[in-house]
Amino acid sequence: MGKTVLILAALAMLASCGKGSRTQFEGEYYRASAKAPRKERQNFVATAGPISRGIEGAAAAAFYEATKHCIKYYGTSDIEFAFDPETPVDQLPRDGDRIVLRGTCQE
């Protein structure tokens, strides 16, 4: 839980570094999104990449999109991820050159 709080704090600080609607992570811009079925918005998949620009930045962008998604639809940043939150960044789930985070917004 402590690591999740630190990640969210870091995301908030990183968000202030963006230009306009784009947000920079670790000095790079990443293509990132969070998607969920319309009838089950609490269950989402957040992706970001390319990892080749930097895995830490891609992971931060994916966590940021996950957090934005849950705040938009549920008014909370409480998320239960499908993986152990203590997982090292380089071991997070991937699909090719993208980080893939599956989770559920907690009401």
mmCIF file with all atom_site columns, C-alpha atoms in Angstrom:
data_model
loop_
_atom_site.group_PDB
_atom_site.id
_atom_site.type_symbol
_atom_site.label_atom_id
_atom_site.label_alt_id
_atom_site.label_comp_id
_atom_site.label_asym_id
_atom_site.label_entity_id
_atom_site.label_seq_id
_atom_site.pdbx_PDB_ins_code
_atom_site.Cartn_x
_atom_site.Cartn_y
_atom_site.Cartn_z
_atom_site.occupancy
_atom_site.B_iso_or_equiv
_atom_site.pdbx_formal_charge
_atom_site.auth_seq_id
_atom_site.auth_comp_id
_atom_site.auth_asym_id
_atom_site.auth_atom_id
_atom_site.pdbx_PDB_model_num
ATOM 1   C CA . MET A 1 1   ? 0.000   0.000  0.000   1.00 0.00 ? 1   MET A CA 1
ATOM 2   C CA . GLY A 1 2   ? 2.846   2.388  0.836   1.00 0.00 ? 2   GLY A CA 1
ATOM 3   C CA . LYS A 1 3   ? 4.397   1.910  -2.598  1.00 0.00 ? 3   LYS A CA 1
ATOM 4   C CA . THR A 1 4   ? 1.058   2.695  -4.254  1.00 0.00 ? 4   THR A CA 1
ATOM 5   C CA . VAL A 1 5   ? 0.814   5.971  -2.328  1.00 0.00 ? 5   VAL A CA 1
ATOM 6   C CA . LEU A 1 6   ? 4.338   6.901  -3.393  1.00 0.00 ? 6   LEU A CA 1
ATOM 7   C CA . ILE A 1 7   ? 3.557   6.092  -7.017  1.00 0.00 ? 7   ILE A CA 1
ATOM 8   C CA . LEU A 1 8   ? 0.419   8.236  -6.940  1.00 0.00 ? 8   LEU A CA 1
ATOM 9   C CA . ALA A 1 9   ? 2.333   11.114 -5.342  1.00 0.00 ? 9   ALA A CA 1
ATOM 10  C CA . ALA A 1 10  ? 4.991   10.833 -8.034  1.00 0.00 ? 10  ALA A CA 1
ATOM 11  C CA . LEU A 1 11  ? 2.292   10.798 -10.712 1.00 0.00 ? 11  LEU A CA 1
ATOM 12  C CA . ALA A 1 12  ? 0.775   13.972 -9.326  1.00 0.00 ? 12  ALA A CA 1
ATOM 13  C CA . MET A 1 13  ? 4.156   15.692 -9.403  1.00 0.00 ? 13  MET A CA 1
ATOM 14  C CA . LEU A 1 14  ? 4.885   14.450 -12.911 1.00 0.00 ? 14  LEU A CA 1
ATOM 15  C CA . ALA A 1 15  ? 1.505   15.605 -14.155 1.00 0.00 ? 15  ALA A CA 1
ATOM 16  C CA . SER A 1 16  ? 2.481   19.202 -13.427 1.00 0.00 ? 16  SER A CA 1
ATOM 17  C CA . CYS A 1 17  ? 5.371   18.882 -15.923 1.00 0.00 ? 17  CYS A CA 1
ATOM 18  C CA . GLY A 1 18  ? 3.095   18.417 -18.954 1.00 0.00 ? 18  GLY A CA 1
ATOM 19  C CA . LYS A 1 19  ? 2.294   20.850 -21.742 1.00 0.00 ? 19  LYS A CA 1
ATOM 20  C CA . GLY A 1 20  ? -1.411  21.422 -22.294 1.00 0.00 ? 20  GLY A CA 1
ATOM 21  C CA . SER A 1 21  ? -3.236  18.098 -22.249 1.00 0.00 ? 21  SER A CA 1
ATOM 22  C CA . ARG A 1 22  ? -0.071  16.052 -22.776 1.00 0.00 ? 22  ARG A CA 1
ATOM 23  C CA . THR A 1 23  ? 1.831   14.827 -19.758 1.00 0.00 ? 23  THR A CA 1
ATOM 24  C CA . GLN A 1 24  ? 5.520   14.079 -19.702 1.00 0.00 ? 24  GLN A CA 1
ATOM 25  C CA . PHE A 1 25  ? 6.959   11.147 -17.722 1.00 0.00 ? 25  PHE A CA 1
ATOM 26  C CA . GLU A 1 26  ? 10.696  10.733 -17.121 1.00 0.00 ? 26  GLU A CA 1
ATOM 27  C CA . GLY A 1 27  ? 11.311  13.409 -19.768 1.00 0.00 ? 27  GLY A CA 1
ATOM 28  C CA . GLU A 1 28  ? 9.343   11.601 -22.505 1.00 0.00 ? 28  GLU A CA 1
ATOM 29  C CA . TYR A 1 29  ? 5.809   11.540 -23.870 1.00 0.00 ? 29  TYR A CA 1
ATOM 30  C CA . TYR A 1 30  ? 4.056   8.175  -24.060 1.00 0.00 ? 30  TYR A CA 1
ATOM 31  C CA . ARG A 1 31  ? 0.937   7.007  -25.866 1.00 0.00 ? 31  ARG A CA 1
ATOM 32  C CA . ALA A 1 32  ? -1.266  5.920  -22.985 1.00 0.00 ? 32  ALA A CA 1
ATOM 33  C CA . SER A 1 33  ? -4.908  5.110  -22.421 1.00 0.00 ? 33  SER A CA 1
ATOM 34  C CA . ALA A 1 34  ? -7.308  3.322  -20.100 1.00 0.00 ? 34  ALA A CA 1
ATOM 35  C CA . LYS A 1 35  ? -10.254 1.449  -21.558 1.00 0.00 ? 35  LYS A CA 1
ATOM 36  C CA . ALA A 1 36  ? -13.147 -0.489 -20.079 1.00 0.00 ? 36  ALA A CA 1
ATOM 37  C CA . PRO A 1 37  ? -16.420 -1.979 -21.296 1.00 0.00 ? 37  PRO A CA 1
ATOM 38  C CA . ARG A 1 38  ? -19.232 0.575  -21.025 1.00 0.00 ? 38  ARG A CA 1
ATOM 39  C CA . LYS A 1 39  ? -21.249 -1.607 -18.618 1.00 0.00 ? 39  LYS A CA 1
ATOM 40  C CA . GLU A 1 40  ? -18.238 -2.544 -16.485 1.00 0.00 ? 40  GLU A CA 1
ATOM 41  C CA . ARG A 1 41  ? -16.182 0.639  -16.286 1.00 0.00 ? 41  ARG A CA 1
ATOM 42  C CA . GLN A 1 42  ? -14.721 -0.427 -12.939 1.00 0.00 ? 42  GLN A CA 1
ATOM 43  C CA . ASN A 1 43  ? -12.716 -3.173 -14.730 1.00 0.00 ? 43  ASN A CA 1
ATOM 44  C CA . PHE A 1 44  ? -10.174 -1.459 -16.956 1.00 0.00 ? 44  PHE A CA 1
ATOM 45  C CA . VAL A 1 45  ? -7.004  -2.045 -18.930 1.00 0.00 ? 45  VAL A CA 1
ATOM 46  C CA . ALA A 1 46  ? -4.462  0.798  -18.946 1.00 0.00 ? 46  ALA A CA 1
ATOM 47  C CA . THR A 1 47  ? -1.621  0.714  -21.457 1.00 0.00 ? 47  THR A CA 1
ATOM 48  C CA . ALA A 1 48  ? 1.346   2.931  -22.220 1.00 0.00 ? 48  ALA A CA 1
ATOM 49  C CA . GLY A 1 49  ? 4.351   2.817  -24.470 1.00 0.00 ? 49  GLY A CA 1
ATOM 50  C CA . PRO A 1 50  ? 6.664   2.527  -26.115 1.00 0.00 ? 50  PRO A CA 1
ATOM 51  C CA . ILE A 1 51  ? 8.696   0.880  -23.375 1.00 0.00 ? 51  ILE A CA 1
ATOM 52  C CA . SER A 1 52  ? 11.754  1.444  -25.547 1.00 0.00 ? 52  SER A CA 1
ATOM 53  C CA . ARG A 1 53  ? 11.646  5.137  -24.515 1.00 0.00 ? 53  ARG A CA 1
ATOM 54  C CA . GLY A 1 54  ? 11.962  4.107  -20.869 1.00 0.00 ? 54  GLY A CA 1
ATOM 55  C CA . ILE A 1 55  ? 10.161  1.502  -18.820 1.00 0.00 ? 55  ILE A CA 1
ATOM 56  C CA . GLU A 1 56  ? 9.807   3.729  -15.736 1.00 0.00 ? 56  GLU A CA 1
ATOM 57  C CA . GLY A 1 57  ? 8.145   6.465  -17.765 1.00 0.00 ? 57  GLY A CA 1
ATOM 58  C CA . ALA A 1 58  ? 5.841   4.009  -19.545 1.00 0.00 ? 58  ALA A CA 1
ATOM 59  C CA . ALA A 1 59  ? 4.807   2.470  -16.222 1.00 0.00 ? 59  ALA A CA 1
ATOM 60  C CA . ALA A 1 60  ? 4.164   5.916  -14.713 1.00 0.00 ? 60  ALA A CA 1
ATOM 61  C CA . ALA A 1 61  ? 2.039   6.863  -17.740 1.00 0.00 ? 61  ALA A CA 1
ATOM 62  C CA . ALA A 1 62  ? -0.031  3.665  -17.437 1.00 0.00 ? 62  ALA A CA 1
ATOM 63  C CA . PHE A 1 63  ? -0.568  4.181  -13.684 1.00 0.00 ? 63  PHE A CA 1
ATOM 64  C CA . TYR A 1 64  ? -1.522  7.800  -14.385 1.00 0.00 ? 64  TYR A CA 1
ATOM 65  C CA . GLU A 1 65  ? -4.132  6.744  -16.964 1.00 0.00 ? 65  GLU A CA 1
ATOM 66  C CA . ALA A 1 66  ? -5.521  4.117  -14.566 1.00 0.00 ? 66  ALA A CA 1
ATOM 67  C CA . THR A 1 67  ? -5.847  6.722  -11.832 1.00 0.00 ? 67  THR A CA 1
ATOM 68  C CA . LYS A 1 68  ? -7.525  9.238  -14.176 1.00 0.00 ? 68  LYS A CA 1
ATOM 69  C CA . HIS A 1 69  ? -9.982  6.570  -15.310 1.00 0.00 ? 69  HIS A CA 1
ATOM 70  C CA . CYS A 1 70  ? -11.067 5.658  -11.778 1.00 0.00 ? 70  CYS A CA 1
ATOM 71  C CA . ILE A 1 71  ? -11.360 9.288  -10.702 1.00 0.00 ? 71  ILE A CA 1
ATOM 72  C CA . LYS A 1 72  ? -13.443 10.139 -13.785 1.00 0.00 ? 72  LYS A CA 1
ATOM 73  C CA . TYR A 1 73  ? -15.919 7.274  -13.400 1.00 0.00 ? 73  TYR A CA 1
ATOM 74  C CA . TYR A 1 74  ? -15.890 6.578  -9.645  1.00 0.00 ? 74  TYR A CA 1
ATOM 75  C CA . GLY A 1 75  ? -14.486 9.675  -7.969  1.00 0.00 ? 75  GLY A CA 1
ATOM 76  C CA . THR A 1 76  ? -11.708 7.720  -6.294  1.00 0.00 ? 76  THR A CA 1
ATOM 77  C CA . SER A 1 77  ? -8.121  6.756  -6.991  1.00 0.00 ? 77  SER A CA 1
ATOM 78  C CA . ASP A 1 78  ? -8.429  3.494  -5.045  1.00 0.00 ? 78  ASP A CA 1
ATOM 79  C CA . ILE A 1 79  ? -7.460  0.701  -7.424  1.00 0.00 ? 79  ILE A CA 1
ATOM 80  C CA . GLU A 1 80  ? -7.019  -3.020 -6.970  1.00 0.00 ? 80  GLU A CA 1
ATOM 81  C CA . PHE A 1 81  ? -4.551  -4.132 -9.622  1.00 0.00 ? 81  PHE A CA 1
ATOM 82  C CA . ALA A 1 82  ? -4.483  -7.665 -11.042 1.00 0.00 ? 82  ALA A CA 1
ATOM 83  C CA . PHE A 1 83  ? -0.802  -7.921 -10.052 1.00 0.00 ? 83  PHE A CA 1
ATOM 84  C CA . ASP A 1 84  ? 1.071   -7.390 -6.817  1.00 0.00 ? 84  ASP A CA 1
ATOM 85  C CA . PRO A 1 85  ? 1.643   -3.613 -6.387  1.00 0.00 ? 85  PRO A CA 1
ATOM 86  C CA . GLU A 1 86  ? 5.145   -4.409 -5.079  1.00 0.00 ? 86  GLU A CA 1
ATOM 87  C CA . THR A 1 87  ? 6.110   -5.848 -8.483  1.00 0.00 ? 87  THR A CA 1
ATOM 88  C CA . PRO A 1 88  ? 9.285   -4.194 -9.814  1.00 0.00 ? 88  PRO A CA 1
ATOM 89  C CA . VAL A 1 89  ? 8.597   -1.941 -12.810 1.00 0.00 ? 89  VAL A CA 1
ATOM 90  C CA . ASP A 1 90  ? 10.642  -4.106 -15.170 1.00 0.00 ? 90  ASP A CA 1
ATOM 91  C CA . GLN A 1 91  ? 8.421   -7.116 -14.318 1.00 0.00 ? 91  GLN A CA 1
ATOM 92  C CA . LEU A 1 92  ? 5.047   -5.458 -14.969 1.00 0.00 ? 92  LEU A CA 1
ATOM 93  C CA . PRO A 1 93  ? 2.829   -7.134 -17.599 1.00 0.00 ? 93  PRO A CA 1
ATOM 94  C CA . ARG A 1 94  ? 3.625   -6.209 -21.210 1.00 0.00 ? 94  ARG A CA 1
ATOM 95  C CA . ASP A 1 95  ? 2.251   -6.571 -24.685 1.00 0.00 ? 95  ASP A CA 1
ATOM 96  C CA . GLY A 1 96  ? 5.068   -6.020 -27.119 1.00 0.00 ? 96  GLY A CA 1
ATOM 97  C CA . ASP A 1 97  ? 6.494   -2.538 -26.482 1.00 0.00 ? 97  ASP A CA 1
ATOM 98  C CA . ARG A 1 98  ? 3.703   -1.473 -24.097 1.00 0.00 ? 98  ARG A CA 1
ATOM 99  C CA . ILE A 1 99  ? 3.007   -1.822 -20.371 1.00 0.00 ? 99  ILE A CA 1
ATOM 100 C CA . VAL A 1 100 ? -0.430  -3.388 -19.717 1.00 0.00 ? 100 VAL A CA 1
ATOM 101 C CA . LEU A 1 101 ? -2.100  -2.842 -16.337 1.00 0.00 ? 101 LEU A CA 1
ATOM 102 C CA . ARG A 1 102 ? -5.391  -4.529 -15.506 1.00 0.00 ? 102 ARG A CA 1
ATOM 103 C CA . GLY A 1 103 ? -7.310  -3.383 -12.481 1.00 0.00 ? 103 GLY A CA 1
ATOM 104 C CA . THR A 1 104 ? -10.586 -2.614 -10.778 1.00 0.00 ? 104 THR A CA 1
ATOM 105 C CA . CYS A 1 105 ? -11.664 0.756  -9.435  1.00 0.00 ? 105 CYS A CA 1
ATOM 106 C CA . GLN A 1 106 ? -12.726 0.438  -5.788  1.00 0.00 ? 106 GLN A CA 1
ATOM 107 C CA . GLU A 1 107 ? -15.878 2.278  -4.765  1.00 0.00 ? 107 GLU A CA 1
#
